[in-house]
PDB file of C-alpha atoms in Angstrom:
ATOM      1  CA  MET A   1      58.018 -17.382   2.926  1.00 43.00           C
ATOM      2  CA  GLU A   2      56.689 -19.450  -0.058  1.00 45.00           C
ATOM      3  CA  GLU A   3      56.157 -23.215   0.516  1.00 44.00           C
ATOM      4  CA  PRO A   4      57.264 -25.777  -2.243  1.00 43.00           C
ATOM      5  CA  GLU A   5      54.386 -27.490  -4.080  1.00 43.00           C
ATOM      6  CA  MET A   6      53.303 -30.798  -2.663  1.00 44.00           C
ATOM      7  CA  GLN A   7      53.648 -33.794  -4.929  1.00 44.00           C
ATOM      8  CA  LEU A   8      52.873 -37.347  -4.327  1.00 44.00           C
ATOM      9  CA  LYS A   9      56.073 -39.080  -5.059  1.00 45.00           C
ATOM     10  CA  GLY A  10      56.432 -42.769  -6.153  1.00 45.00           C
ATOM     11  CA  LYS A  11      54.182 -44.954  -8.295  1.00 47.00           C
ATOM     12  CA  LYS A  12      50.736 -46.223  -7.658  1.00 47.00           C
ATOM     13  CA  GLY A  13      50.789 -48.857  -5.031  1.00 44.00           C
ATOM     14  CA  ASP A  14      53.788 -47.272  -3.080  1.00 45.00           C
ATOM     15  CA  HIS A  15      52.550 -47.027   0.460  1.00 42.00           C
ATOM     16  CA  SER A  16      54.861 -44.371   1.674  1.00 48.00           C
ATOM     17  CA  ILE A  17      54.165 -40.611   1.964  1.00 48.00           C
ATOM     18  CA  CYS A  18      56.791 -38.109   0.886  1.00 49.00           C
ATOM     19  CA  CYS A  19      58.799 -36.760   3.845  1.00 48.00           C
ATOM     20  CA  LEU A  20      58.404 -33.363   2.487  1.00 47.00           C
ATOM     21  CA  GLU A  21      54.679 -33.441   3.011  1.00 47.00           C
ATOM     22  CA  ILE A  22      55.018 -34.662   6.637  1.00 51.00           C
ATOM     23  CA  GLY A  23      57.595 -32.113   7.352  1.00 51.00           C
ATOM     24  CA  LEU A  24      55.433 -29.311   5.939  1.00 49.00           C
ATOM     25  CA  LEU A  25      52.662 -30.346   8.420  1.00 48.00           C
ATOM     26  CA  ALA A  26      55.241 -30.329  11.209  1.00 50.00           C
ATOM     27  CA  GLU A  27      56.629 -26.871  10.307  1.00 51.00           C
ATOM     28  CA  ARG A  28      53.208 -25.353  10.511  1.00 52.00           C
ATOM     29  CA  LYS A  29      52.630 -23.431  13.826  1.00 43.00           C
ATOM     30  CA  GLN A  30      49.354 -22.561  15.392  1.00 40.00           C
ATOM     31  CA  GLY A  31      48.714 -18.854  15.109  1.00 44.00           C
ATOM     32  CA  ASP A  32      51.245 -18.339  12.219  1.00 48.00           C
ATOM     33  CA  GLN A  33      50.094 -14.959  10.614  1.00 42.00           C
ATOM     34  CA  GLU A  34      51.348 -16.030   7.218  1.00 48.00           C
ATOM     35  CA  GLY A  35      49.466 -19.358   7.645  1.00 49.00           C
ATOM     36  CA  ALA A  36      46.231 -17.673   8.831  1.00 48.00           C
ATOM     37  CA  GLU A  37      46.462 -15.673   5.636  1.00 48.00           C
ATOM     38  CA  SER A  38      46.900 -18.756   3.403  1.00 48.00           C
ATOM     39  CA  GLY A  39      43.968 -20.566   4.793  1.00 48.00           C
ATOM     40  CA  VAL A  40      44.956 -21.950   8.115  1.00 47.00           C
ATOM     41  CA  LEU A  41      41.993 -23.025  10.340  1.00 46.00           C
ATOM     42  CA  ALA A  42      42.509 -23.331  14.268  1.00 46.00           C
ATOM     43  CA  ARG A  43      40.670 -26.452  15.290  1.00 47.00           C
ATOM     44  CA  GLY A  44      41.048 -28.133  18.799  1.00 48.00           C
ATOM     45  CA  GLY A  45      44.318 -26.422  19.303  1.00 46.00           C
ATOM     46  CA  HIS A  46      45.949 -27.654  15.975  1.00 50.00           C
ATOM     47  CA  ALA A  47      46.553 -25.921  12.700  1.00 51.00           C
ATOM     48  CA  TRP A  48      44.870 -27.404   9.778  1.00 52.00           C
ATOM     49  CA  THR A  49      45.496 -26.222   6.321  1.00 60.00           C
ATOM     50  CA  SER A  50      44.622 -27.214   2.696  1.00 72.00           C
ATOM     51  CA  VAL A  51      48.049 -29.003   2.699  1.00 71.00           C
ATOM     52  CA  GLY A  52      47.063 -30.842   5.823  1.00 76.00           C
ATOM     53  CA  SER A  53      43.749 -31.953   4.338  1.00 82.00           C
ATOM     54  CA  VAL A  54      45.561 -33.133   1.231  1.00 82.00           C
ATOM     55  CA  VAL A  55      48.101 -35.229   3.310  1.00 84.00           C
ATOM     56  CA  VAL A  56      45.137 -36.610   5.422  1.00 87.00           C
ATOM     57  CA  ARG A  57      43.264 -37.537   2.210  1.00 88.00           C
ATOM     58  CA  ILE A  58      46.525 -39.167   0.783  1.00 89.00           C
ATOM     59  CA  VAL A  59      46.878 -41.233   4.040  1.00 90.00           C
ATOM     60  CA  THR A  60      43.344 -42.242   3.832  1.00 92.00           C
ATOM     61  CA  ASP A  61      43.667 -43.237   0.232  1.00 92.00           C
ATOM     62  CA  LYS A  62      46.860 -45.298   0.815  1.00 92.00           C
ATOM     63  CA  PHE A  63      45.179 -47.055   3.876  1.00 91.00           C
ATOM     64  CA  THR A  64      41.999 -47.805   1.674  1.00 92.00           C
ATOM     65  CA  GLU A  65      44.252 -49.021  -1.027  1.00 90.00           C
ATOM     66  CA  SER A  66      46.299 -51.087   1.492  1.00 88.00           C
ATOM     67  CA  VAL A  67      43.179 -52.653   2.731  1.00 87.00           C
ATOM     68  CA  TYR A  68      41.904 -53.400  -0.630  1.00 84.00           C
ATOM     69  CA  VAL A  69      45.126 -55.135  -1.617  1.00 83.00           C
ATOM     70  CA  LEU A  70      45.063 -57.244   1.559  1.00 82.00           C
ATOM     71  CA  ALA A  71      41.520 -58.260   0.978  1.00 79.00           C
ATOM     72  CA  ASN A  72      42.207 -59.274  -2.584  1.00 77.00           C
ATOM     73  CA  GLU A  73      45.689 -60.741  -2.129  1.00 81.00           C
ATOM     74  CA  PRO A  74      46.336 -64.235  -3.727  1.00 81.00           C
ATOM     75  CA  SER A  75      46.744 -65.891  -0.451  1.00 82.00           C
ATOM     76  CA  VAL A  76      43.228 -64.836   0.596  1.00 79.00           C
ATOM     77  CA  ALA A  77      41.841 -66.033  -2.650  1.00 81.00           C
ATOM     78  CA  LEU A  78      43.542 -69.401  -2.091  1.00 87.00           C
ATOM     79  CA  TYR A  79      42.133 -69.536   1.392  1.00 88.00           C
ATOM     80  CA  ARG A  80      38.554 -68.885   0.003  1.00 87.00           C
ATOM     81  CA  LEU A  81      39.038 -71.528  -2.600  1.00 90.00           C
ATOM     82  CA  GLN A  82      40.186 -73.945  -0.124  1.00 92.00           C
ATOM     83  CA  GLU A  83      37.292 -73.280   2.052  1.00 94.00           C
ATOM     84  CA  HIS A  84      34.805 -73.635  -0.807  1.00 94.00           C
ATOM     85  CA  VAL A  85      36.518 -77.081  -1.765  1.00 93.00           C
ATOM     86  CA  ARG A  86      36.167 -78.281   1.789  1.00 95.00           C
ATOM     87  CA  ARG A  87      32.560 -77.364   1.953  1.00 95.00           C
ATOM     88  CA  SER A  88      31.652 -78.823  -1.501  1.00 95.00           C
ATOM     89  CA  LEU A  89      33.637 -81.829  -1.491  1.00 95.00           C
ATOM     90  CA  PRO A  90      31.727 -84.300   0.702  1.00 94.00           C
ATOM     91  CA  GLU A  91      28.740 -83.549  -1.631  1.00 95.00           C
ATOM     92  CA  LEU A  92      30.604 -84.156  -4.722  1.00 95.00           C
ATOM     93  CA  ALA A  93      31.886 -87.338  -3.391  1.00 95.00           C
ATOM     94  CA  GLN A  94      28.240 -88.442  -2.602  1.00 96.00           C
ATOM     95  CA  HIS A  95      27.299 -87.688  -6.217  1.00 96.00           C
ATOM     96  CA  LYS A  96      30.151 -89.538  -7.534  1.00 96.00           C
ATOM     97  CA  ALA A  97      29.242 -92.598  -5.490  1.00 96.00           C
ATOM     98  CA  ASP A  98      25.554 -92.470  -6.609  1.00 97.00           C
ATOM     99  CA  MET A  99      26.659 -92.136 -10.235  1.00 97.00           C
ATOM    100  CA  GLN A 100      28.850 -95.131  -9.895  1.00 96.00           C
ATOM    101  CA  ARG A 101      26.180 -97.242  -8.264  1.00 96.00           C
ATOM    102  CA  TRP A 102      23.729 -96.115 -11.004  1.00 96.00           C
ATOM    103  CA  GLU A 103      26.223 -97.006 -13.774  1.00 96.00           C
ATOM    104  CA  GLU A 104      26.546-100.447 -12.218  1.00 95.00           C
ATOM    105  CA  GLN A 105      22.844-100.823 -12.098  1.00 94.00           C
ATOM    106  CA  SER A 106      22.631 -99.612 -15.754  1.00 95.00           C
ATOM    107  CA  GLN A 107      25.317-102.059 -16.992  1.00 95.00           C
ATOM    108  CA  GLY A 108      23.574-104.854 -15.263  1.00 93.00           C
ATOM    109  CA  ALA A 109      20.243-103.932 -16.915  1.00 94.00           C
ATOM    110  CA  ILE A 110      21.860-103.720 -20.309  1.00 94.00           C
ATOM    111  CA  TYR A 111      23.461-107.103 -19.850  1.00 93.00           C
ATOM    112  CA  THR A 112      19.883-108.456 -18.899  1.00 93.00           C
ATOM    113  CA  VAL A 113      18.316-106.925 -22.055  1.00 92.00           C
ATOM    114  CA  GLU A 114      21.160-108.130 -24.208  1.00 92.00           C
ATOM    115  CA  TYR A 115      20.910-111.690 -22.710  1.00 92.00           C
ATOM    116  CA  ALA A 116      17.050-111.653 -23.249  1.00 90.00           C
ATOM    117  CA  CYS A 117      17.482-110.658 -26.797  1.00 89.00           C
ATOM    118  CA  SER A 118      20.043-113.456 -27.446  1.00 89.00           C
ATOM    119  CA  VAL A 119      17.608-115.892 -25.732  1.00 92.00           C
ATOM    120  CA  GLU A 120      14.690-114.905 -27.782  1.00 89.00           C
ATOM    121  CA  GLY A 121      16.759-115.656 -30.848  1.00 89.00           C
ATOM    122  CA  LEU A 122      17.956-119.037 -29.529  1.00 92.00           C
ATOM    123  CA  LEU A 123      14.351-119.844 -28.637  1.00 92.00           C
ATOM    124  CA  LYS A 124      13.159-118.891 -32.174  1.00 92.00           C
ATOM    125  CA  GLN A 125      16.029-121.293 -33.375  1.00 93.00           C
ATOM    126  CA  ALA A 126      14.978-124.080 -31.005  1.00 94.00           C
ATOM    127  CA  ILE A 127      11.180-123.747 -31.929  1.00 95.00           C
ATOM    128  CA  SER A 128      12.141-123.767 -35.697  1.00 94.00           C
ATOM    129  CA  ILE A 129      14.402-127.039 -35.078  1.00 94.00           C
ATOM    130  CA  ARG A 130      11.605-128.515 -33.069  1.00 94.00           C
ATOM    131  CA  ASP A 131       9.024-127.861 -35.649  1.00 93.00           C
ATOM    132  CA  HIS A 132      11.276-129.315 -38.336  1.00 92.00           C
ATOM    133  CA  MET A 133      11.994-132.538 -36.336  1.00 92.00           C
ATOM    134  CA  ASN A 134       8.422-132.871 -35.553  1.00 92.00           C
ATOM    135  CA  ALA A 135       7.637-132.633 -39.255  1.00 91.00           C
ATOM    136  CA  ALA A 136      10.472-135.038 -40.288  1.00 89.00           C
ATOM    137  CA  ALA A 137       9.164-137.686 -37.626  1.00 87.00           C
ATOM    138  CA  GLN A 138       5.536-137.402 -38.837  1.00 89.00           C
ATOM    139  CA  SER A 139       6.814-138.024 -42.443  1.00 86.00           C
ATOM    140  CA  HIS A 140       8.628-141.132 -41.375  1.00 80.00           C
ATOM    141  CA  ARG A 141       5.667-142.738 -39.601  1.00 70.00           C
TER     142      ARG A 141
END
């Protein structure tokens, strides 16, 4: 009796195994002469075939793919992002407060320098006016 070829049905990412493949394993009987000739190995009271190993490999691959999909699911990524923000936010808030304080101090220093420059100009004008007045006062005496 010839068995149909096994084919993985469905597209990549489909997490179901073809019923035909599972049915083939269920139909195998331990000690089946035809199966023994086609490569059946008796192990622990169960008959394992190359068909069985293919199905086991398919199940293992599907399980691995499912775990990979779950580990990289968008909700997991958003959770990781949320955790990163939660850990980083206090430090960023402190840096922002420090920067605002430094900006206020810098603005105060800039105002002081600009005021000093304008006072210097006013002092030069005042000295010039005083010298001019002293010269005028001496010329009138």
